[in-house]
Amino acid sequence: MKPQVDRILEGVRPTEVAQLQALAAGQLSLAHLGSLEEKGWVETVAGTTLITLTGRTLLDGAAGR
């Protein structure tokens, strides 16, 4: 059985992880959030962009590889 992180990382493109990393570092334009929001990796609440638990797992999993 694959670990949970491996299942979450399946099908994720390197550019998407790079966008999440840029967002976490405060370097991503808000115009690029559409695809990340569609996949449930980020949410915008009251004008504040938040990385969801799934998005955080992607970042943590990518850092550990």
CSV table of C-alpha atoms in Angstrom, one decimal:
chain,number,residue,atom,x,y,z
A,1,MET,CA,0.0,0.0,0.0
A,2,LYS,CA,1.3,3.4,-0.9
A,3,PRO,CA,1.7,6.0,1.8
A,4,GLN,CA,-0.9,8.8,1.8
A,5,VAL,CA,1.7,11.4,0.5
A,6,ASP,CA,2.5,9.2,-2.5
A,7,ARG,CA,-1.2,9.0,-3.4
A,8,ILE,CA,-1.7,12.8,-3.1
A,9,LEU,CA,1.4,13.5,-5.3
A,10,GLU,CA,0.2,11.2,-8.1
A,11,GLY,CA,-0.5,13.3,-11.2
A,12,VAL,CA,0.8,16.5,-9.8
A,13,ARG,CA,2.9,18.5,-12.3
A,14,PRO,CA,6.2,20.0,-11.2
A,15,THR,CA,4.9,23.4,-12.3
A,16,GLU,CA,2.0,23.1,-9.9
A,17,VAL,CA,4.3,22.3,-7.0
A,18,ALA,CA,6.5,25.3,-8.0
A,19,GLN,CA,3.4,27.5,-8.0
A,20,LEU,CA,2.5,26.3,-4.5
A,21,GLN,CA,6.1,26.9,-3.3
A,22,ALA,CA,6.1,30.4,-4.8
A,23,LEU,CA,2.7,31.1,-3.1
A,24,ALA,CA,4.1,29.9,0.3
A,25,ALA,CA,7.1,32.2,-0.2
A,26,GLY,CA,4.8,35.1,-1.0
A,27,GLN,CA,6.1,35.4,-4.6
A,28,LEU,CA,3.1,34.2,-6.6
A,29,SER,CA,0.7,36.6,-8.3
A,30,LEU,CA,-2.9,36.2,-7.3
A,31,ALA,CA,-3.7,35.9,-11.0
A,32,HIS,CA,-2.2,32.4,-11.0
A,33,LEU,CA,-4.4,30.9,-8.3
A,34,GLY,CA,-7.2,29.7,-10.5
A,35,SER,CA,-5.9,26.2,-11.2
A,36,LEU,CA,-4.6,25.8,-7.7
A,37,GLU,CA,-8.1,26.7,-6.3
A,38,GLU,CA,-9.8,24.4,-8.8
A,39,LYS,CA,-7.8,21.5,-7.4
A,40,GLY,CA,-8.5,22.4,-3.8
A,41,TRP,CA,-4.9,23.2,-2.9
A,42,VAL,CA,-5.7,26.8,-2.0
A,43,GLU,CA,-8.7,28.8,-0.9
A,44,THR,CA,-9.4,32.5,-0.7
A,45,VAL,CA,-11.3,33.5,2.4
A,46,ALA,CA,-12.2,37.2,2.9
A,47,GLY,CA,-9.5,38.2,0.4
A,48,THR,CA,-6.8,36.1,2.1
A,49,THR,CA,-5.3,33.2,0.2
A,50,LEU,CA,-4.8,30.1,2.3
A,51,ILE,CA,-3.0,26.9,1.4
A,52,THR,CA,-5.3,24.0,2.3
A,53,LEU,CA,-4.2,20.8,4.1
A,54,THR,CA,-3.9,19.0,0.8
A,55,GLY,CA,-1.8,21.8,-0.6
A,56,ARG,CA,0.4,21.7,2.5
A,57,THR,CA,0.8,18.0,2.1
A,58,LEU,CA,1.9,18.5,-1.5
A,59,LEU,CA,4.6,21.0,-0.4
A,60,ASP,CA,5.8,18.8,2.4
A,61,GLY,CA,5.9,15.7,0.2
A,62,ALA,CA,7.8,17.6,-2.5
A,63,ALA,CA,10.3,18.8,0.0
A,64,GLY,CA,10.9,15.3,1.3
A,65,ARG,CA,11.7,13.9,-2.2
